mmCIF file of C-alpha atoms in Angstrom:
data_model
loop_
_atom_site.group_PDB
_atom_site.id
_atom_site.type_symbol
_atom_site.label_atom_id
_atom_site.label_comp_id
_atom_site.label_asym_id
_atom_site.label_seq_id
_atom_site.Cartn_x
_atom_site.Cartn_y
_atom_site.Cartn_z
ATOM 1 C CA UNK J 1 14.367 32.378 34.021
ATOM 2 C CA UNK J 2 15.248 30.685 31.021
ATOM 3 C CA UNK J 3 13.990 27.287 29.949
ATOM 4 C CA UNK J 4 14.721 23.999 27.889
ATOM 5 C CA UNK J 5 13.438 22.570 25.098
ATOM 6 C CA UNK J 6 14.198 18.934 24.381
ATOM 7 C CA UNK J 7 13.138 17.179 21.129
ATOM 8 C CA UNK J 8 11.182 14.799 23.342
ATOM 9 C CA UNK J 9 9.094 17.784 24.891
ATOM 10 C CA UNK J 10 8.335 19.306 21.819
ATOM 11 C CA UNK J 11 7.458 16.337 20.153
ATOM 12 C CA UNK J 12 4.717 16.465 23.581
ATOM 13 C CA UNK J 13 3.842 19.894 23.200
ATOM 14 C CA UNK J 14 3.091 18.989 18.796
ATOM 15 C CA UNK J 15 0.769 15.714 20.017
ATOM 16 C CA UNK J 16 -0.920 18.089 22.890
ATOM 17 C CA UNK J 17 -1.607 21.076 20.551
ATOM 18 C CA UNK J 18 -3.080 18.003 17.992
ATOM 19 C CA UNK J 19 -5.357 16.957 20.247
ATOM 20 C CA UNK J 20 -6.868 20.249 20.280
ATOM 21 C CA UNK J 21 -7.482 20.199 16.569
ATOM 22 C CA UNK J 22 -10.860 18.849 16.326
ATOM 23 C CA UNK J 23 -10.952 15.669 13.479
ATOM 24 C CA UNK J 24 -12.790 16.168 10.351
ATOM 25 C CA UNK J 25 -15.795 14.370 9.369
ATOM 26 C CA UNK J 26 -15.243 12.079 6.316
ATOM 27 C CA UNK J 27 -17.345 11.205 3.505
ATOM 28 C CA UNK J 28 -17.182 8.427 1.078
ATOM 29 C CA UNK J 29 -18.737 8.538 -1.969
ATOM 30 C CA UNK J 30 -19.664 4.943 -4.172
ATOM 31 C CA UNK J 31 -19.194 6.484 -7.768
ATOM 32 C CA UNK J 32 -20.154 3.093 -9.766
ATOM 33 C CA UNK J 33 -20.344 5.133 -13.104
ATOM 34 C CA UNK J 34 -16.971 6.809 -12.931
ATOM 35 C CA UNK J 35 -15.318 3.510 -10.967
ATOM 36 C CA UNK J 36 -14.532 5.385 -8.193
ATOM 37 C CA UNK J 37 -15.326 6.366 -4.325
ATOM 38 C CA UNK J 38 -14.959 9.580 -4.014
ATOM 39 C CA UNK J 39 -13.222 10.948 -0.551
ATOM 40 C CA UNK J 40 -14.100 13.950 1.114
ATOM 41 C CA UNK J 41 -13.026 15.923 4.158
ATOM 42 C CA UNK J 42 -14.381 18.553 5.733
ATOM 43 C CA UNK J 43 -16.576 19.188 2.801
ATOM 44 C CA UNK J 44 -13.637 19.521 0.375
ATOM 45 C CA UNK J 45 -12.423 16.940 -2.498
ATOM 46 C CA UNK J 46 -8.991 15.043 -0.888
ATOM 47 C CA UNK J 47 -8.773 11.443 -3.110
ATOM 48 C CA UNK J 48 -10.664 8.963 -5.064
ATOM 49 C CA UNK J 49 -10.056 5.585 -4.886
ATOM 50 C CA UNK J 50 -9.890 4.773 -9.091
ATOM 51 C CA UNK J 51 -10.596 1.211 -10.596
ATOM 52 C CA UNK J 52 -10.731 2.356 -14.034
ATOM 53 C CA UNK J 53 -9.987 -1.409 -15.579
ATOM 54 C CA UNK J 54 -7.065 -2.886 -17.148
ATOM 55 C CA UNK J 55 -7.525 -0.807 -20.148
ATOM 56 C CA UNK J 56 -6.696 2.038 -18.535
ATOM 57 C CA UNK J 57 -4.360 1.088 -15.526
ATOM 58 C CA UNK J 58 -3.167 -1.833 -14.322
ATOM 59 C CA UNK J 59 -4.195 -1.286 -10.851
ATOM 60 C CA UNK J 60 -6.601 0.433 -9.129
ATOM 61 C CA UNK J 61 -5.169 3.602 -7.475
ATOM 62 C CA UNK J 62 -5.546 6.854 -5.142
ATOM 63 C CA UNK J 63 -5.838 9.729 -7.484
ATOM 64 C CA UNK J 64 -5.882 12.790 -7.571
ATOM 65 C CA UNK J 65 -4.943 13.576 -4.554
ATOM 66 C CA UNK J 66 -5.226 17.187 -3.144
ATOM 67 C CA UNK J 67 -4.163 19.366 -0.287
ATOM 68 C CA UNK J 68 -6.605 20.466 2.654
ATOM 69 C CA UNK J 69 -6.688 23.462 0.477
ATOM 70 C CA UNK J 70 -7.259 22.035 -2.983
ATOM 71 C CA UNK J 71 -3.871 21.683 -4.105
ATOM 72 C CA UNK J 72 -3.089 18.771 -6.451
ATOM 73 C CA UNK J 73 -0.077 17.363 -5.127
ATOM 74 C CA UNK J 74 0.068 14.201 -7.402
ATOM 75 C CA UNK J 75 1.388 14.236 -11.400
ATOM 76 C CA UNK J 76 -1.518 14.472 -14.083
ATOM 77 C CA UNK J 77 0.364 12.932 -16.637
ATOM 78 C CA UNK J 78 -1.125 10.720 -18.652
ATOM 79 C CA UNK J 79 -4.721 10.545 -17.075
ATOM 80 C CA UNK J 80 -5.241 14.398 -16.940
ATOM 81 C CA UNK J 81 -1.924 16.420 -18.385
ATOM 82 C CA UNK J 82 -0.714 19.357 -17.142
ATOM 83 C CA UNK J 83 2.018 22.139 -18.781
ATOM 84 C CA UNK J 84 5.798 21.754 -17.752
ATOM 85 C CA UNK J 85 5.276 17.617 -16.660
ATOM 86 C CA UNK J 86 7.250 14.991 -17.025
ATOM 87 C CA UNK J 87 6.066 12.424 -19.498
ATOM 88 C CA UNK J 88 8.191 9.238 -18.373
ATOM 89 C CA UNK J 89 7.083 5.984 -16.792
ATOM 90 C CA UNK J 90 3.193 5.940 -17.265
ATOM 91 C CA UNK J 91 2.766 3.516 -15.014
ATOM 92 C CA UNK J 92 3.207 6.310 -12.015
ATOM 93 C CA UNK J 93 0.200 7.221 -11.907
ATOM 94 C CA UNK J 94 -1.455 8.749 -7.832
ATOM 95 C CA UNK J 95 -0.854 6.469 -5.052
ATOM 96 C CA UNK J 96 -0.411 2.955 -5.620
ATOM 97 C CA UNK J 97 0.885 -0.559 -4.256
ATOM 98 C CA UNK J 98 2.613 -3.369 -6.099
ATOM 99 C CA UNK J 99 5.602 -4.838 -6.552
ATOM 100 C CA UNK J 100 8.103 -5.423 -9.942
ATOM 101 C CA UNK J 101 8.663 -9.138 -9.823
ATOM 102 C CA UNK J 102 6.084 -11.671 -8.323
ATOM 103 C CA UNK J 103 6.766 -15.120 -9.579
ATOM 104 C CA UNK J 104 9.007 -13.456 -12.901
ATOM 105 C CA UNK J 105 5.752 -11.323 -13.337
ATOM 106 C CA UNK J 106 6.229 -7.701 -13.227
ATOM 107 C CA UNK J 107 3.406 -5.656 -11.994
ATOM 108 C CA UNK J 108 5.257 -2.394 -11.212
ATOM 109 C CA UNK J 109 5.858 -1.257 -14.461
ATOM 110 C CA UNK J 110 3.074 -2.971 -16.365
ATOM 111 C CA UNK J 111 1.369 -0.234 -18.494
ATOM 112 C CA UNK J 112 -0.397 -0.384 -22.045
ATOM 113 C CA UNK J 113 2.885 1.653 -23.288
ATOM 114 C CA UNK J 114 5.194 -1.498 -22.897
ATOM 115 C CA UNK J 115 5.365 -4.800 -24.931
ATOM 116 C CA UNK J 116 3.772 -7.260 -23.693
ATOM 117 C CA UNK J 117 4.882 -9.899 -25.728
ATOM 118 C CA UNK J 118 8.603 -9.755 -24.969
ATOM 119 C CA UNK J 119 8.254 -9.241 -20.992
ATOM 120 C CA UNK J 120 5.569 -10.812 -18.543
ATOM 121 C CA UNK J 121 3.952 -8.067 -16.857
ATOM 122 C CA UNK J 122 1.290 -9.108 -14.016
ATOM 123 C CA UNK J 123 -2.086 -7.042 -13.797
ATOM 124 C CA UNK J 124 -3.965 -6.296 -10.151
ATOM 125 C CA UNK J 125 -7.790 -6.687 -11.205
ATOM 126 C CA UNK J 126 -9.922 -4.903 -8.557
ATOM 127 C CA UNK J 127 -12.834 -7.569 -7.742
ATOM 128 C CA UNK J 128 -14.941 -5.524 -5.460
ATOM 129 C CA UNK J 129 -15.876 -3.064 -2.782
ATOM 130 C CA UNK J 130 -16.476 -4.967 0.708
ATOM 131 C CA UNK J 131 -17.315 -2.078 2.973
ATOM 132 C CA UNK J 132 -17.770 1.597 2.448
ATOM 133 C CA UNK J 133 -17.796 3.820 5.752
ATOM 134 C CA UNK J 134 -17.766 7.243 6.279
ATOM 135 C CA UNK J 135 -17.600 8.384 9.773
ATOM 136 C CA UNK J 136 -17.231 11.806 12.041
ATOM 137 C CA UNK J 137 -13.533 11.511 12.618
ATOM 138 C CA UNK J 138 -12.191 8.953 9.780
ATOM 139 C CA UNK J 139 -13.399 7.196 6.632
ATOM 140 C CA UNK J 140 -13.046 3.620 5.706
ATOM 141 C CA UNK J 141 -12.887 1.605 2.748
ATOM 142 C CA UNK J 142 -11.618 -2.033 2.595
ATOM 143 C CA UNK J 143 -11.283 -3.134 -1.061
ATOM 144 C CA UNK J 144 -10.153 -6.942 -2.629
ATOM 145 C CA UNK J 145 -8.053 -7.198 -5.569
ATOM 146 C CA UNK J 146 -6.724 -10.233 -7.665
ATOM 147 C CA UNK J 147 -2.638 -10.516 -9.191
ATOM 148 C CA UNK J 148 -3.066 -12.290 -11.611
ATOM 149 C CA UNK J 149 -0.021 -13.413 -14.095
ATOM 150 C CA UNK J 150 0.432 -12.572 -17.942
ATOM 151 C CA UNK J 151 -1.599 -15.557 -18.696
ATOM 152 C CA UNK J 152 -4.497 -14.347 -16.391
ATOM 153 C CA UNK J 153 -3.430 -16.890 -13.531
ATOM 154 C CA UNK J 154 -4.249 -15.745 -10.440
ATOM 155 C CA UNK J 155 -1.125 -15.821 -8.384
ATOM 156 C CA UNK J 156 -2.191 -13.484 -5.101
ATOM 157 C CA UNK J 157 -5.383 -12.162 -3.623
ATOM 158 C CA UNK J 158 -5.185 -8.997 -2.082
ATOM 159 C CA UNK J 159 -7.572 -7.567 0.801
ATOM 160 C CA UNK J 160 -6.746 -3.670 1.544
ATOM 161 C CA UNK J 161 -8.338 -1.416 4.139
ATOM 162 C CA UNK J 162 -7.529 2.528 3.580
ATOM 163 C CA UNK J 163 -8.658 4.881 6.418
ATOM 164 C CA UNK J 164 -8.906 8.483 5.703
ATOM 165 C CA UNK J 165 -8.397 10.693 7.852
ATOM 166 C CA UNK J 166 -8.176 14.968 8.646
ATOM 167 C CA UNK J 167 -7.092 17.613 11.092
ATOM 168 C CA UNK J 168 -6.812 20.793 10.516
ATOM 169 C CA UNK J 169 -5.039 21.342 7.167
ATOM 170 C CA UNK J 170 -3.315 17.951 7.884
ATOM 171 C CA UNK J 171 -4.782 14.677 5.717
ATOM 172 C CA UNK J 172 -3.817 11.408 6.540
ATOM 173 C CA UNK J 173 -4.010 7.468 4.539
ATOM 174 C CA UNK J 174 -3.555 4.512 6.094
ATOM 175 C CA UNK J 175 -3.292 1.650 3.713
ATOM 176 C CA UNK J 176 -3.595 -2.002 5.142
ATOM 177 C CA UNK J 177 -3.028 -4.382 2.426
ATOM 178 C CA UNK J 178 -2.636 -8.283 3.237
ATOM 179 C CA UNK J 179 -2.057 -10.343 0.585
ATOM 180 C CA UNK J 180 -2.526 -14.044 0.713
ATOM 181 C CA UNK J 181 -0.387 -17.009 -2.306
ATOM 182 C CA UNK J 182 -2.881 -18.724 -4.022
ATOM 183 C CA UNK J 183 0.179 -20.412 -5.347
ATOM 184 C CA UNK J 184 3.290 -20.308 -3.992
ATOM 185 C CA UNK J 185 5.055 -16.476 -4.712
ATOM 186 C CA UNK J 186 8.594 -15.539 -4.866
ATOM 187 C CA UNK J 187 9.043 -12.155 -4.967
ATOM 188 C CA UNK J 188 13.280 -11.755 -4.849
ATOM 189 C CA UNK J 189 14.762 -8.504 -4.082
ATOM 190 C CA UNK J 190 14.674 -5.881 -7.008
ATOM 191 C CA UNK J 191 14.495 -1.888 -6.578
ATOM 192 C CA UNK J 192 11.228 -1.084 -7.944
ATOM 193 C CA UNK J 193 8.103 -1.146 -5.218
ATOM 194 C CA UNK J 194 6.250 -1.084 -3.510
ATOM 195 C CA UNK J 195 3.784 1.742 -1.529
ATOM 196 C CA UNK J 196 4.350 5.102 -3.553
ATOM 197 C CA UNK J 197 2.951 8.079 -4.893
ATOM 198 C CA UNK J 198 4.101 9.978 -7.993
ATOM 199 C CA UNK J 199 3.972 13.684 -7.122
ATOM 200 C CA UNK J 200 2.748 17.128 -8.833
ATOM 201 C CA UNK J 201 6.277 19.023 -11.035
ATOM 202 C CA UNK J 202 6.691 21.810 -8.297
ATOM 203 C CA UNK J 203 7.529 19.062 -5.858
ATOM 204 C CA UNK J 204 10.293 17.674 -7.611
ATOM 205 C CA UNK J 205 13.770 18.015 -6.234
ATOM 206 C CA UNK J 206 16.077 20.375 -9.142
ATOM 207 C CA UNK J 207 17.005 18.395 -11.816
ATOM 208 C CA UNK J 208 20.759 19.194 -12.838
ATOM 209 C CA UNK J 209 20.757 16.545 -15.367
ATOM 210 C CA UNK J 210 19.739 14.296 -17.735
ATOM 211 C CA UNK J 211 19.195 10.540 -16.529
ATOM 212 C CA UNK J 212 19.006 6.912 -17.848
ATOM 213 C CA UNK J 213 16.808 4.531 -15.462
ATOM 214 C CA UNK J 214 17.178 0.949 -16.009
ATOM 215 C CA UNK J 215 14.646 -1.561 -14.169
ATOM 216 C CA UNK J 216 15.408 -5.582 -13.684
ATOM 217 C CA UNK J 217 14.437 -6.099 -17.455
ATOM 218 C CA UNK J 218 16.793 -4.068 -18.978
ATOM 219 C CA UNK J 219 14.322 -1.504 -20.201
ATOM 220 C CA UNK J 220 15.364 2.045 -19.885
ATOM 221 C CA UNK J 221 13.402 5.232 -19.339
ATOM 222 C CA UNK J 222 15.229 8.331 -20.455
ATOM 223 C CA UNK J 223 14.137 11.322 -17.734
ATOM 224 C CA UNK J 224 15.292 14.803 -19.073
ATOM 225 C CA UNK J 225 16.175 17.669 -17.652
ATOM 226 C CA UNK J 226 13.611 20.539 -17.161
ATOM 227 C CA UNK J 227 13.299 24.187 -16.865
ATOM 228 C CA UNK J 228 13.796 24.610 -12.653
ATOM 229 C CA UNK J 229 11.501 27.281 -11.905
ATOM 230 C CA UNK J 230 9.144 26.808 -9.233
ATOM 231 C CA UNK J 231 10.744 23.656 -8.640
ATOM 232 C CA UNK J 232 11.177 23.225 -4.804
ATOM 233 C CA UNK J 233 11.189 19.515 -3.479
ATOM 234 C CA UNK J 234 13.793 18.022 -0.527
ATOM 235 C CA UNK J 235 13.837 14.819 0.872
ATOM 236 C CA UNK J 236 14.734 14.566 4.137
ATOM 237 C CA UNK J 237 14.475 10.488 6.676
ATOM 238 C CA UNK J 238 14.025 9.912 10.316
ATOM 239 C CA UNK J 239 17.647 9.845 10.605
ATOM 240 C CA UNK J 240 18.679 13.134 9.019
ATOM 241 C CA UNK J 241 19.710 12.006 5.640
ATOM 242 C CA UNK J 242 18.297 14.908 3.126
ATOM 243 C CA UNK J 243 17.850 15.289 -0.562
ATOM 244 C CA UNK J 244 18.255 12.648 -3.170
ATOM 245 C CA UNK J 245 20.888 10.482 -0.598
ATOM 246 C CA UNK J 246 17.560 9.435 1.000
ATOM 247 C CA UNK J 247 17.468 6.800 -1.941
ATOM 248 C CA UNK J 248 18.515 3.081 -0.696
ATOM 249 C CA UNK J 249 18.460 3.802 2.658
ATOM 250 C CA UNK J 250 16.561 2.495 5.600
ATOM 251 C CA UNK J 251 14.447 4.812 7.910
ATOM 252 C CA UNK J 252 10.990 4.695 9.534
ATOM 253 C CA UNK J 253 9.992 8.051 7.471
ATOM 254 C CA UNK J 254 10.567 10.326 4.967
ATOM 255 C CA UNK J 255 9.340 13.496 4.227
ATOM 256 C CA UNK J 256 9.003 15.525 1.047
ATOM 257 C CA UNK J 257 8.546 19.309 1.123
ATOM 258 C CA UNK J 258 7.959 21.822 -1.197
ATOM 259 C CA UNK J 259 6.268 24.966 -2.368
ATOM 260 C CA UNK J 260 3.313 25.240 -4.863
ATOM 261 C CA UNK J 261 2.818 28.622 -5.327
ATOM 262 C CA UNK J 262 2.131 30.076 -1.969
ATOM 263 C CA UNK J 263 2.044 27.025 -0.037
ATOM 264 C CA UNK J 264 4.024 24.878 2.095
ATOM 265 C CA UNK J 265 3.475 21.360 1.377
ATOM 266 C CA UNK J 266 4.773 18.367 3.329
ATOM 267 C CA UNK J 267 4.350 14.170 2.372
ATOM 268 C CA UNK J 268 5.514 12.019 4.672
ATOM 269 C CA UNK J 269 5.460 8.435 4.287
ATOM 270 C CA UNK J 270 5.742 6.080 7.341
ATOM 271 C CA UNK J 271 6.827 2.865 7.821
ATOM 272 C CA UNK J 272 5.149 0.116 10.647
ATOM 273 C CA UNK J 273 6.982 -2.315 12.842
ATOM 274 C CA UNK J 274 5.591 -4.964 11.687
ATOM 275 C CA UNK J 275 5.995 -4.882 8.077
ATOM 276 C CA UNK J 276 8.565 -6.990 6.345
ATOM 277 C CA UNK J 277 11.998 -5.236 6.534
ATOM 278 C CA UNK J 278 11.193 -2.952 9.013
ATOM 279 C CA UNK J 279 12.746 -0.077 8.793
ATOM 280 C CA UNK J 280 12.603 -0.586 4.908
ATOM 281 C CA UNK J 281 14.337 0.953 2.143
ATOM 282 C CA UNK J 282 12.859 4.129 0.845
ATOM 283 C CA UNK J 283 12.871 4.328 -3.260
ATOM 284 C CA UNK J 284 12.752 8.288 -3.485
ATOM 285 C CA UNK J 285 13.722 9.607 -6.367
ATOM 286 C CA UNK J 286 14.271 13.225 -7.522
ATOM 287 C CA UNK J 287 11.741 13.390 -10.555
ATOM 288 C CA UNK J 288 8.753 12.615 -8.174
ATOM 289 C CA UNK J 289 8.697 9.087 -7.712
ATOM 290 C CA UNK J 290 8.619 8.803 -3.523
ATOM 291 C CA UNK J 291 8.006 5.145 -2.382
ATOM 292 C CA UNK J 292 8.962 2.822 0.235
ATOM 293 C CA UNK J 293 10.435 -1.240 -0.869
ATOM 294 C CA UNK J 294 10.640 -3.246 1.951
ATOM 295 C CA UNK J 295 11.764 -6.054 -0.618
ATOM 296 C CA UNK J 296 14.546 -4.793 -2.287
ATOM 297 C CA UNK J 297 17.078 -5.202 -0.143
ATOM 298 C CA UNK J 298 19.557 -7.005 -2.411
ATOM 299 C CA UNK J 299 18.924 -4.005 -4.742
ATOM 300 C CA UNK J 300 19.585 -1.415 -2.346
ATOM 301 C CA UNK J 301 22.498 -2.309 -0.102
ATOM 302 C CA UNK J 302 24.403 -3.124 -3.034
ATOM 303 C CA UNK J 303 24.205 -7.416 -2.348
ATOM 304 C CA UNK J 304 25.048 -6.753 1.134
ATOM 305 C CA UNK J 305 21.531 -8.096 2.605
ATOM 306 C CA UNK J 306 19.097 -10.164 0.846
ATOM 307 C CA UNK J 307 15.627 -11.107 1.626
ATOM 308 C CA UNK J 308 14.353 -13.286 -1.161
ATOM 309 C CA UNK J 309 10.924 -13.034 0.047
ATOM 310 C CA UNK J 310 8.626 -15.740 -0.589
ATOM 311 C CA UNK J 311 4.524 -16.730 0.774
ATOM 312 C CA UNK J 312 3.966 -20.474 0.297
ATOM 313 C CA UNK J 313 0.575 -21.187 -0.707
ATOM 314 C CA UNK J 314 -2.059 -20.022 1.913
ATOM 315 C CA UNK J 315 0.307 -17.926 4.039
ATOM 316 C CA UNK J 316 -0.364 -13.958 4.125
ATOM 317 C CA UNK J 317 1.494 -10.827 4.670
ATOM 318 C CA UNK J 318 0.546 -7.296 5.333
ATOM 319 C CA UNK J 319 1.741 -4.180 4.660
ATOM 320 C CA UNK J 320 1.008 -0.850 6.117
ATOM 321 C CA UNK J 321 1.604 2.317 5.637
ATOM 322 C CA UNK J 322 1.050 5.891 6.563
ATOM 323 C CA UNK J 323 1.028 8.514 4.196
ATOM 324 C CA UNK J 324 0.540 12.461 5.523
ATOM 325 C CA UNK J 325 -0.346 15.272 3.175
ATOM 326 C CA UNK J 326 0.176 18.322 4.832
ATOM 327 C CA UNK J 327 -0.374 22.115 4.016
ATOM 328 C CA UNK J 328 2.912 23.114 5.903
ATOM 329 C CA UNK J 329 5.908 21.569 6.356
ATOM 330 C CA UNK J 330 6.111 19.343 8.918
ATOM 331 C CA UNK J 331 9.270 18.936 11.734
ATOM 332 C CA UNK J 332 10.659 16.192 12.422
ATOM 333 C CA UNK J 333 9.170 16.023 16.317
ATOM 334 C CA UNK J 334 5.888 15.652 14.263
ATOM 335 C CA UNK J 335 6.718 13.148 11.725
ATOM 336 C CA UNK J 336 7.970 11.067 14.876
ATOM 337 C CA UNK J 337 4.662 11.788 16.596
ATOM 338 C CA UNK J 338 2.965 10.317 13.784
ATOM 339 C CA UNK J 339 4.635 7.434 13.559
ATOM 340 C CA UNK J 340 4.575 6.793 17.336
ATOM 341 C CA UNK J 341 0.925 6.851 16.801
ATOM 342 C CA UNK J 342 0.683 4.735 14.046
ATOM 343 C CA UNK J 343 2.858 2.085 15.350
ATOM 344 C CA UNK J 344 -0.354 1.176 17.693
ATOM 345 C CA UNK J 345 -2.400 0.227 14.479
ATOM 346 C CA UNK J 346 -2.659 -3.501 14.132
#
């Protein structure tokens, strides 16, 4: 007898065998002296949620952020350098959220490397910590934040729930950010933004060249080439697309995997229906920057599409977004059973 197997049933047979993976108790840890809360699973380090101040970073961040089995996955450079990195665009720094023009106020690449006087850069001040919760099966931590302009006008107020989450050797972040015009906010379509994580050297897609990068200022950053070796990262979307041609196009998820050292390391970032844009625009470049722009469409389809996006004053949007950090590398039939599942989160 010989049998079948259909993408749809094995996408089945990858949520039943999940089930059976028990969830992993999750603890958060209020770190006032270090400005951070430190998140554990199953015992083990995974993230920290860091709100270092403005004279450090410009926003508060996820970072480090490690494998089930204690593998750093994100860049150290500049907080914590490590031999062999990259040294460009300080302002990618763990896991972050923010956006490269809100009312002519750049907050993407706002860092204390560029010059402030001859380009308004916007700053996201964390304001506080409304609710810390760890929990059995999933952690929670819902955060405010204030974007506030070069002059220190507050512009948007930002309320952000992340919920950690483990299986298994599988770690998962949901972040829930709503952010609400205290003023009215135009943020037009340009390439750099918005949910993205700046990863670890080994999971870097092969550099063949050197390259020139050019943001909506007209300030370059010049990205070398490197020594290869141990350098294993691909790309691959939801509809196929694999390796750098992932960049500036749409897709509810894309995966990185890689190797570091002797193990196989998936991050997958998902989209949700019922963000802006849906299914965005993934900004996923080869040197380790992997995020997802819903905004940039203008930037991305070349001026086919443009969104302009703008919140009048009082009107709120939210974003959300799944991001999986997995010791092994995921197939496709999973991703989608992720993001089946977290299509059902409000």
């Amino acid at each position: 007898m010989k049998f079948r197997y259909t993408n749809i049933a094995i996408a089945a047979f990858s949520l039943a065998v999940s089930g059976l993976v028990q969830a992993q108790k999750v603890d958060l840890v209020d770190n006032k002296k270090e400005k951070k809360v430190e998140v554990n699973i199953d015992g083990k380090p995974f993230t920290s949620y860091f709100y270092p101040g403005e004279d450090v970073l410009k926003k508060a961040v996820l970072y480090p952020v490690m494998t089930a089995k204690g593998t750093l996955i994100t860049r150290g450079w500049p907080l914590d350098p490590r031999p062999g990195e990259r040294i460009d665009h300080p302002h990618h720094v763990g896991i972050w959220l923010n956006y490269e023009n809100v009312n002519d106020n750049d907050y993407w690449n706002n860092s204390n490397a560029v010059d402030h006087v001859k380009h308004a850069y916007g700053t996201i001040k964390h304001t506080g910590i409304t609710s810390l919760k760890s929990g059995k099966d999933k952690g929670e931590l819902t955060v405010t934040a204030d974007w506030v302009d070069r002059d220190g006008k507050l512009t948007l107020q930002e309320k952000t729930t992340y919920i950690f989450s483990g299986k298994g050797t599988t770690r998962t972040v949901d972040r829930l950010t709503t952010l609400t015009a205290v003023i009215d906010a135009a943020m037009p379509d340009v390439k750099d933004g918005m949910f993205a994580i700046r990863v670890a050297r080994e999971l870097e897609l092969p550099s063949t060249k050197p390259e020139i990068f050019t943001d909506a200022s007209g300030i370059a950053t010049k990205v070398p080439t490197l020594n290869n070796d141990g350098i294993t990262g691909n790309y691959r979307n939801s509809n196929g697309v694999t390796g750098e041609d992932v960049w500036a196009k749409r897709a509810v998820w894309c995966n990185l995997t890689g190797k570091i050292k002797d193990e196989d390391i998936s991050i997958a970032i998902i989209d949700h229906p019922k963000n802006v844009g849906y299914p965005a625009y993934f900004h996923a470049r080869g040197y380790g920057l992997f995020a997802v722009n819903p905004l940039g469409q203008k930037a991305f389809s070349d001026g086919k599409e443009v969104l302009n996006f703008k919140l009048k004053k009082g009107e709120s949007t939210t974003f959300r977004y799944r991001l999986v950090v997995a010791s092994e590398h995921l197939s496709d039939a999973s991703i989608n059973a992720m993001a089946t599942d977290f299509a059902k989160v409000k």
